[in-house]
Structure formats: C-alpha cells, structure tokens
XYZ file of C-alpha atoms in Angstrom:
425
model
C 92.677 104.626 37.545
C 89.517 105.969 35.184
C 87.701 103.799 37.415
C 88.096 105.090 40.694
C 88.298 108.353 39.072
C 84.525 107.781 37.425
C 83.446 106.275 40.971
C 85.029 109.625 42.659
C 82.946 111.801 40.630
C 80.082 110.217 40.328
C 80.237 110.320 44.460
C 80.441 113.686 44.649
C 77.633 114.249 42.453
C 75.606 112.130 44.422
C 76.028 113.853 47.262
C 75.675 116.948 45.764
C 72.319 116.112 44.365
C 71.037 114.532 47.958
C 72.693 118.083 49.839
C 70.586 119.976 47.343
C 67.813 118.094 47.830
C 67.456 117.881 51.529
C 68.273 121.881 51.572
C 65.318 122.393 49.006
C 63.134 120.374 51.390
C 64.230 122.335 54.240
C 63.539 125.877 52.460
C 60.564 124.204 51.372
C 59.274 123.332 54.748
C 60.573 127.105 55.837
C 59.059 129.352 53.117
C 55.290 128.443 53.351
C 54.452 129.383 56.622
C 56.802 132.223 56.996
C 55.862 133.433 54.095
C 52.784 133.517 54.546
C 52.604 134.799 58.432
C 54.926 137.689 56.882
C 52.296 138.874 54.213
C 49.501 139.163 56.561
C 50.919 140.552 59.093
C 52.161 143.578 56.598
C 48.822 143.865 55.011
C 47.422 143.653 58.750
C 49.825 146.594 60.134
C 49.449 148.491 56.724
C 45.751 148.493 56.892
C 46.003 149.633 60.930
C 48.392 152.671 59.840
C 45.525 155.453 60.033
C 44.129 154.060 63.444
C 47.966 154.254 64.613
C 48.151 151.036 65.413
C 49.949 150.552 62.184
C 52.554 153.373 63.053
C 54.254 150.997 65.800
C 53.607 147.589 64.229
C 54.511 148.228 60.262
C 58.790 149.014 61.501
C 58.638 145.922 63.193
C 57.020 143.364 60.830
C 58.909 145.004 57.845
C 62.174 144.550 60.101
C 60.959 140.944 60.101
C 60.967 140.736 56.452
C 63.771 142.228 55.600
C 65.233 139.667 58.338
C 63.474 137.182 56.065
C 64.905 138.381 53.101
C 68.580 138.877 54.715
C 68.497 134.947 55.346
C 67.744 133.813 51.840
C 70.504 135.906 50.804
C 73.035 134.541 53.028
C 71.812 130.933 52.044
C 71.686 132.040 48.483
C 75.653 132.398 48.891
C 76.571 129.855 50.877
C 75.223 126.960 48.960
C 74.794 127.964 45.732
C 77.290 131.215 45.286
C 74.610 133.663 43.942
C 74.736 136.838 45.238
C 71.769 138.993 45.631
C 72.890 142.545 46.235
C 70.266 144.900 48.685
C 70.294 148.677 49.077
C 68.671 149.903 52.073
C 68.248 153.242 52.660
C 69.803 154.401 56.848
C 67.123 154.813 59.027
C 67.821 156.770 62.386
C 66.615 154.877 65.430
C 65.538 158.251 67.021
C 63.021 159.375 64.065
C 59.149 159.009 65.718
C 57.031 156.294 64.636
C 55.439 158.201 61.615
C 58.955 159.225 59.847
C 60.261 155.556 60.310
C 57.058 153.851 59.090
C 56.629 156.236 55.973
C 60.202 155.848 55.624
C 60.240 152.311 55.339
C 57.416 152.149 52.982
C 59.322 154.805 50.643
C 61.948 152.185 50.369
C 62.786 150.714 47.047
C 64.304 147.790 48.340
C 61.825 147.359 51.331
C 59.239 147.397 49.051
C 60.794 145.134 46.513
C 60.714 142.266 50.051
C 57.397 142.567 50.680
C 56.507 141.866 46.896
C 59.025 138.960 46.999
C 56.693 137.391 49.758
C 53.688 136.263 47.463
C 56.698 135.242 45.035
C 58.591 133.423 47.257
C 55.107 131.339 48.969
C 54.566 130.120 45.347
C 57.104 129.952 42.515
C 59.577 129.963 45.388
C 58.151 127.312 47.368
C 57.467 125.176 43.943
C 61.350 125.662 43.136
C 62.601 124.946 46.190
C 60.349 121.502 46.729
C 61.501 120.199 43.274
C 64.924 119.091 44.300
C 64.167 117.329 46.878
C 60.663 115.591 44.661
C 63.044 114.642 41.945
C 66.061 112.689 45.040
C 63.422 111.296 47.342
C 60.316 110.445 44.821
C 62.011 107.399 43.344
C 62.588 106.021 46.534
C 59.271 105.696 47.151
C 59.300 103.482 43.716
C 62.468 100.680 45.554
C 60.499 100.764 48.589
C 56.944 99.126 46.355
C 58.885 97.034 44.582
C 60.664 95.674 48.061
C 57.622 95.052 49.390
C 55.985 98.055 50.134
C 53.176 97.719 47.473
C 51.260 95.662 49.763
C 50.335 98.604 52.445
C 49.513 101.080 49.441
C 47.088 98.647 47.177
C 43.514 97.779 49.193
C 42.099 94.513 49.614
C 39.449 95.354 47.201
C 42.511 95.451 44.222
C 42.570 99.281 43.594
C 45.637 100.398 42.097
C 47.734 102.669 43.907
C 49.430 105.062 40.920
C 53.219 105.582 41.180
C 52.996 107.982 38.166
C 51.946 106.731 35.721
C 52.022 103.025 36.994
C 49.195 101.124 38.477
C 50.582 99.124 40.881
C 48.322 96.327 41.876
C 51.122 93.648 42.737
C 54.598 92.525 42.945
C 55.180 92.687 39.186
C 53.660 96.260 38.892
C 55.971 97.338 41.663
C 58.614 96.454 39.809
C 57.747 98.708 37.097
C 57.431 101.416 39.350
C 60.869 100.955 40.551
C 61.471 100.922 37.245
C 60.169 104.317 36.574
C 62.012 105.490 39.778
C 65.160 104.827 38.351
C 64.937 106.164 34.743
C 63.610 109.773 36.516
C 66.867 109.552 39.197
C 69.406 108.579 36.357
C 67.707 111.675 34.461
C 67.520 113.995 36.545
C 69.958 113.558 39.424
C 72.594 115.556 37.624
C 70.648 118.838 37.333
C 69.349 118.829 41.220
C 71.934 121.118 42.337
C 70.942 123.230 39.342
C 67.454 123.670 40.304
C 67.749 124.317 43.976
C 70.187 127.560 42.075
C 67.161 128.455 40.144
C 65.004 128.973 43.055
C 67.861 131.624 44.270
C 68.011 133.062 40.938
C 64.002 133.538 41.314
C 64.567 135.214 44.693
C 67.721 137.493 43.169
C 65.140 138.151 39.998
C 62.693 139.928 42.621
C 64.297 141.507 45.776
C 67.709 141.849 44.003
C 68.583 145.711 44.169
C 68.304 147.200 40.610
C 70.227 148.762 38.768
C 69.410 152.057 39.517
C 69.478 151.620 43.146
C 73.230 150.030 42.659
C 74.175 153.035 40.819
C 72.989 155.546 43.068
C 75.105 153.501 45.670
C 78.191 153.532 43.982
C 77.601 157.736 43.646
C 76.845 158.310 47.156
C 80.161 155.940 48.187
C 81.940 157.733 45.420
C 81.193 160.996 47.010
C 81.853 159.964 50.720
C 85.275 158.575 49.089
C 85.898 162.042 47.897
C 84.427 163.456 51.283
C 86.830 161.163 53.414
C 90.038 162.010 50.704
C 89.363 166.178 51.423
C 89.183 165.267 54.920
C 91.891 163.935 55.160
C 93.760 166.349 53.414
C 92.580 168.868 55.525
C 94.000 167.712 58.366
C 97.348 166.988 56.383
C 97.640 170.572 55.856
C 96.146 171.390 59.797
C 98.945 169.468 61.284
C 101.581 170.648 58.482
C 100.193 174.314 59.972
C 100.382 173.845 63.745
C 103.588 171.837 63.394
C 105.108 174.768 61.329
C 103.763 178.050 63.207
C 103.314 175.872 66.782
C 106.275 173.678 67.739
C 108.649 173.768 64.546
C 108.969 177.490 65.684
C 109.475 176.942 69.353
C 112.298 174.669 68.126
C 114.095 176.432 65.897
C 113.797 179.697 68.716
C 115.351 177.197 71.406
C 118.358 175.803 68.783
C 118.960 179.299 68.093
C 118.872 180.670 72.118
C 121.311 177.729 72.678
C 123.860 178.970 70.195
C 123.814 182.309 71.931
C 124.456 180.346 75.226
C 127.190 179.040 73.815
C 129.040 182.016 72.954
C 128.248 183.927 76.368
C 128.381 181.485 79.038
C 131.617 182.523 79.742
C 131.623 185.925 78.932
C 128.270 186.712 80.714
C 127.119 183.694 82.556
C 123.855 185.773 84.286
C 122.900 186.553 80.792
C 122.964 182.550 79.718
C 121.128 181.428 82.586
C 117.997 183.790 81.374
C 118.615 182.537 77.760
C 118.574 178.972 79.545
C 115.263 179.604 81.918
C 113.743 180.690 77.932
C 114.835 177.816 75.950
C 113.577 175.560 78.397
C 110.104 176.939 78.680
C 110.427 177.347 75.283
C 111.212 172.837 74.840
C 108.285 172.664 77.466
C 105.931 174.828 75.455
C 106.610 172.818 72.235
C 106.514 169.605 74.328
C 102.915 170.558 74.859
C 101.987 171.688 71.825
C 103.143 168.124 70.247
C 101.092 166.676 73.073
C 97.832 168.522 71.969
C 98.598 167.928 68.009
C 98.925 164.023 68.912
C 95.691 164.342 70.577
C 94.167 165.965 67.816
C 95.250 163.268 65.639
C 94.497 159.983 67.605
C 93.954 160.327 71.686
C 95.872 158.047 73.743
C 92.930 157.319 76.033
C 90.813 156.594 72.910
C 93.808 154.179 71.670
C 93.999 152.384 75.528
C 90.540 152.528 76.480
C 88.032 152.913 74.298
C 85.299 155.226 73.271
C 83.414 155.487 76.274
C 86.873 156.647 78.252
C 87.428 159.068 76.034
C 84.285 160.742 76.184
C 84.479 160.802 79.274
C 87.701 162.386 78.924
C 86.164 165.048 76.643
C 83.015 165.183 79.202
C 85.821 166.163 82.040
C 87.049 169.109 80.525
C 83.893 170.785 79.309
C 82.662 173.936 81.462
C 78.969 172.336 81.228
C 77.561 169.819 83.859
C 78.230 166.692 81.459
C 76.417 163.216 82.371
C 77.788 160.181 79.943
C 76.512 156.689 79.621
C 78.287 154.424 77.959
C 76.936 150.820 76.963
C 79.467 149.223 75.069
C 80.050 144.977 75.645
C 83.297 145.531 73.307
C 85.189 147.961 70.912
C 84.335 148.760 67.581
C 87.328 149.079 64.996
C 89.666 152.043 65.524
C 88.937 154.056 62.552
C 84.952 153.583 63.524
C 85.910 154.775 67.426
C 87.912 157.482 66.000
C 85.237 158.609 63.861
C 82.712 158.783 66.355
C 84.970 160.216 69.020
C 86.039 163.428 66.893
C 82.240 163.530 65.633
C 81.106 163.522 69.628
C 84.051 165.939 70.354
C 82.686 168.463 67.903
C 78.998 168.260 68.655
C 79.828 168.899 72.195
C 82.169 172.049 71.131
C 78.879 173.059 69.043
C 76.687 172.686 72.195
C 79.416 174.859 74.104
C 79.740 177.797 71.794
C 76.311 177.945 70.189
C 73.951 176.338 72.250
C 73.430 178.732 76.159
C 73.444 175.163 77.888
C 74.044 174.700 81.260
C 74.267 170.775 81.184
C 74.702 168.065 78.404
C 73.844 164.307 78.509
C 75.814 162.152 76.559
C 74.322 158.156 75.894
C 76.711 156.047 73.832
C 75.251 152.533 73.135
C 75.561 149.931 70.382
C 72.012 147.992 69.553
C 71.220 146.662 65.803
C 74.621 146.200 64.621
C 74.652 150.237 65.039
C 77.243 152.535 67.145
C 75.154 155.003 68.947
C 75.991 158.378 70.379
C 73.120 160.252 71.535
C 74.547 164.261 73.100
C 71.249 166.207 74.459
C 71.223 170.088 76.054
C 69.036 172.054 77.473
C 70.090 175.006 75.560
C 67.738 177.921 73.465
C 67.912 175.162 70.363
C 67.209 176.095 66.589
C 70.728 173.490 65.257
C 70.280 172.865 62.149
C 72.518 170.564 59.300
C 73.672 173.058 56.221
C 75.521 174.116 54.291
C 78.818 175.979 56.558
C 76.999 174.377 59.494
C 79.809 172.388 61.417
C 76.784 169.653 61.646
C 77.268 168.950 58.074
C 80.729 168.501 58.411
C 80.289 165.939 60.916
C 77.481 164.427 58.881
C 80.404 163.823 56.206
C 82.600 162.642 58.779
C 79.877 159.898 59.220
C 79.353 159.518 55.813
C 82.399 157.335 55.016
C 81.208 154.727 57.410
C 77.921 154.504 55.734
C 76.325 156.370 59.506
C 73.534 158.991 59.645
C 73.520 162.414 61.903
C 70.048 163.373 63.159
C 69.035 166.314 64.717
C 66.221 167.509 66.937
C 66.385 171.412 67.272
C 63.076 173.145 68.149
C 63.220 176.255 68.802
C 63.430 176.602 72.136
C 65.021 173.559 72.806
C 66.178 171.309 74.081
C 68.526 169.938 71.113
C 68.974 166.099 70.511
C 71.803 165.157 68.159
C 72.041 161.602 67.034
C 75.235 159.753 65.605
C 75.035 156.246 64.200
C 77.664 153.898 62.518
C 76.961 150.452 61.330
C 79.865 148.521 63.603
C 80.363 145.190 65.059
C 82.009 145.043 68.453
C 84.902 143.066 69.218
C-alpha cells in the first residue's frame, strides 16, 4: 500500500513539474516579443504626444498593456493561485483624446504596467524559461548517451560540452546522462516553485500598493454608505406615499362603506353617492399603488429590459425623444435598475432645467461597460455639485463602481454620460 501510495505521489509531482515546465516555456516564448513590441510602442506614442499623434495612439497601446498585464494576472491565478490585485482608476469613454491620454498617464497602476514591461522582458523572461531549462535540459543528456553524441561531436574530435562534460564518445555521453539525472532528481521537486516565483516577480511590480488598496476600500466604503442612505431614503419615500397616498384613500373608502351600511336602507340615494366615492376613491388608490410599484421596480424594465423601458420613459416625455438602444443581452437587474432610474432622472433634469425642445438618448454596451449617452439641445451650463440632482445620480452610479460625465457649455448643447462596468447575459 506505501508503494502505490509513493508511486501515486511521486506521479503527480512529475506531472506537476513537466505542467510547470511546458507553461514556463510557453510564457517564455510569449513575454519576449510582446514585451518588447509593448515598450516601444509606448515610448513611440509617448514621444509623438506633442505632435498629436501621441494623443490618439498612447489610449490604445496603454489599453494593450494593461491587456498584457490583465493576462498574466489571470494566469498568475489559475496555475499558481497568486493573486495580483490592480486598481484602475474609471475612465469615461466620452472624455477627448487629451483628458484620456493625460489621464492614463496619471495612473498609478497604469504606470506601474508600463514599468513592469522592461521587468517582465528580463527577470521575467529569465524566471519563466528556468522551469522548463531545469525538465527538458537533461533530456538532452539520455538522448547523447542513446546515441545522439554522434551528430553533436565533429569528425575532427571536438568536444561538444553538456555542462560541464566533454563529450567526445559513447562513454562521455554516458556521463552526461549522468549529469542529466543528478540535476532532474535535484531539482524536479522545486519546478512548480519557480514558475510561482516568476508570478511573485510580476505581483512584486504591477501589484497595486498599498496605498492604492486603501484608497479603494474608502471609496467602496463610502459608496456602501452612499447605497445604505439610498436606500433608506426610499424606505421612508414609499413609507410616505403609502401613508399620505393610498393608506389614506383606504382607510376614507373602509370608513364611506360603514356609512353605507347604516343608510342603505334608510336613504338608499344617499348610499349610492357614498358608493360612486368609495369606488373612485379604490380606483384612485389602485393607481397610486400602480405608480409607487413603478417607482420601485417598472414592470416593463422587469419583462423587457432596459432599452423598453426607456423607451417607455422616452414616450411620456413632452420633448421630441429619439432612443437607440444596442444591447445583444441584459445586464443584471440591480445594474438595469440602476441605470434606468439614473436615465429617468437625467431626462427629468433635461425637462425642468434644460429649455430643450428634443433629447437623444444612445444606450450601448462596448468594453465590458453599460452605456447611456442622453444629449439636448437646450441653453446648457449642467453642472455635478453639491445639491445638484447630477451628483445624486453620480452616487447612484457609484455603488456599481460607474462614472457620470457631463458636457455643459454654456450655450449648449448638454451631453450627459452614464457608465457601469456589466456583463450581458
């Protein structure tokens, strides 16, 4: 039974070891050119910022890297189980070439990738080659001492060096298979170990710091504490309605029906009035219960979707309303609620505030990122601040990690643009 248990382990290390190894071989193969490619092309598009060139090439190449740098985290994960967190700061797809290129550069953790390049296309590619050295070098030391010393040593008796072995002949080859097997018997164990080391390198030098981690946690702690006051807001908003609104109407109606009771005998004319009032009065609460449901979760938005219910919203504004909608699925519901009552305010906004006569609405998911773009043609001047109803709906957003931006010049017209990190089912 130790037996088969020894040969069961010893098994499963081997094939750990050869996994590790061929992996290392393939990052190996993998980082050298790409890293490379990557770090000239950023110097390139850096360099080519003040002729402009650099303005529309820098987003993408850095996109590329962090990319890049996404992938050896995932891999980092999956095959060795080191995580390497990343903090990137939102970046609005509408901002102009200039704000999203000095944007990007201002990033910590964008920054910390493109150092990570020169890293990685050294040390990195060293680390990850070792593995696979250290499985597939000793083969090459069985393969001379099968036979294959004669193809490697010249007719004019040269050695060929496995090592440190001068291998001239069949009894030299032997030695280098020799040699072969004393570096796989000592090092076969610790291959998976060093293909972790080369993702401990990488987590050493694009890993977000500390800082960065704890300015995360604040800015979820406050969108936690954002989405808990909203929340209990709109407790205490349906509490309200359903207490001055339909609770009322009810209690009005329960108390016109006990007067029916008591007079539709004596004065039958007089209980058909109370009658015709407690029914509008059960008709009027009916609707009122209709509207507070609404305001809590829209059946259209429930049955069909975002772009339906914008619609919806689009249908009963007094402006000319166009709406696109681009949507190959359906985000989650709290995500689609979210962005509905985030869309249903802006357009209010644009309504009351804005002397529009028509509003465009564009909702769109690209990037792994919701999209809601609303545009009028109004006097402009919007703004996000403090009692603005724009920064309420930039809290809204904030519990879903999304960004509100806002084009207002004065003048108009006014561009307002909602996104929410989202994958579509």
């Amino acid at each position: 039974m130790d037996t088969d248990k020894d040969r069961a382990v010893f098994r499963t290390r081997a094939r750990k070891a050869l996994l590790a190894a061929v992996q290392g071989l393939v990052l190996a193969v993998v980082v050298l050119p790409c890293g490379v490619a990557f770090l000239v092309l950023t110097l390139v598009s850096i360099v080519l910022i003040p002729l402009g060139v650099g303005l529309f090439t820098t987003p993408a190449v850095l996109t590329g890297v962090r990319a890049l740098a996404d992938t050896r985290r995932r891999l980092a994960a999956e095959w060795c189980g080191v995580r390497i967190p990343a903090v990137y700061r939102p970046l609005p797809e509408s901002a102009d070439p200039w704000t999203r290129t000095v944007a990007l550069l201002r990033d910590p953790q964008v920054r910390r990738d493109v150092l990570w390049l020169p890293v990685d296309m050294t040390a990195g590619f060293v680390t990850a080659l070792l593995p696979a050295v250290l499985v597939f070098y000793p083969v090459e030391g069985f393969l001379l001492a099968a036979g294959l010393w004669r193809a490697y040593v010249p007719g004019s008796g040269d050695p060929y060096w496995y090592g440190f072995v001068p291998v001239t002949g069949q009894a030299t080859a032997l030695g280098a298979a020799a040699l072969g097997a004393l570096v796989l018997a000592g090092t076969w164990r610790f291959v998976p170990r060093l293909l972790t080391v080369h993702f401990t390198l990488t987590r050493a030098v694009i890993g977000a710091s500390r800082a960065a981690l704890a300015e995360r946690v604040q800015v979820l702690t406050e969108t936690r504490r954002d989405a808990v006051d909203t929340s209990a807001a709109e407790l205490r908003r349906i509490e309200r309605d359903l207490h001055d609104g339909a609770q009322a109407r009810l209690v009005a109606m329960g108390m016109d029906l006990g007067t029916i009771e008591m007079l539709v005998e004596r004065d039958p004319a007089q209980a058909k009035k109370l009658l015709a009032q407690a029914r509008r009065n059960s008709a009027e609460a009916l609707e009122e219960l209709r509207d507070l449901v609404r305001g809590i979760h829209p059946p259209v938005l429930a049955e069909r979707g975002l772009g339906d219910a914008v619609r919806a919203l689009a249908l009963r504004l007094p402006l000319a309303t166009e709406v696109t909608v681009e949507l190959p699925g359906r985000a989650d519901a709290p995500v689609e609620s979210a962005a509905y009552f985030a869309v249903n305010e802006v357009l209010t906004n644009a309504v009351k505030h804005s002397g529009a006569d028509r509003v465009r609405v564009d909702v769109y998911h690209t990037d792994g990122r919701l999209r809601v773009t609303v545009t009028d043609n109004g006097r402009g001047g919007a703004a996000v601040g403090a009692g603005s109803g724009l920064a309420g709906i930039e809290r809204r957003l904030g519990t879903f990690d999304g960004v509100l931006a806002v084009s207002s010049p004065a003048g108009g017209p006014t561009m307002v643009t909602l996104e929410i990190p989202c994958v579509l089912s």
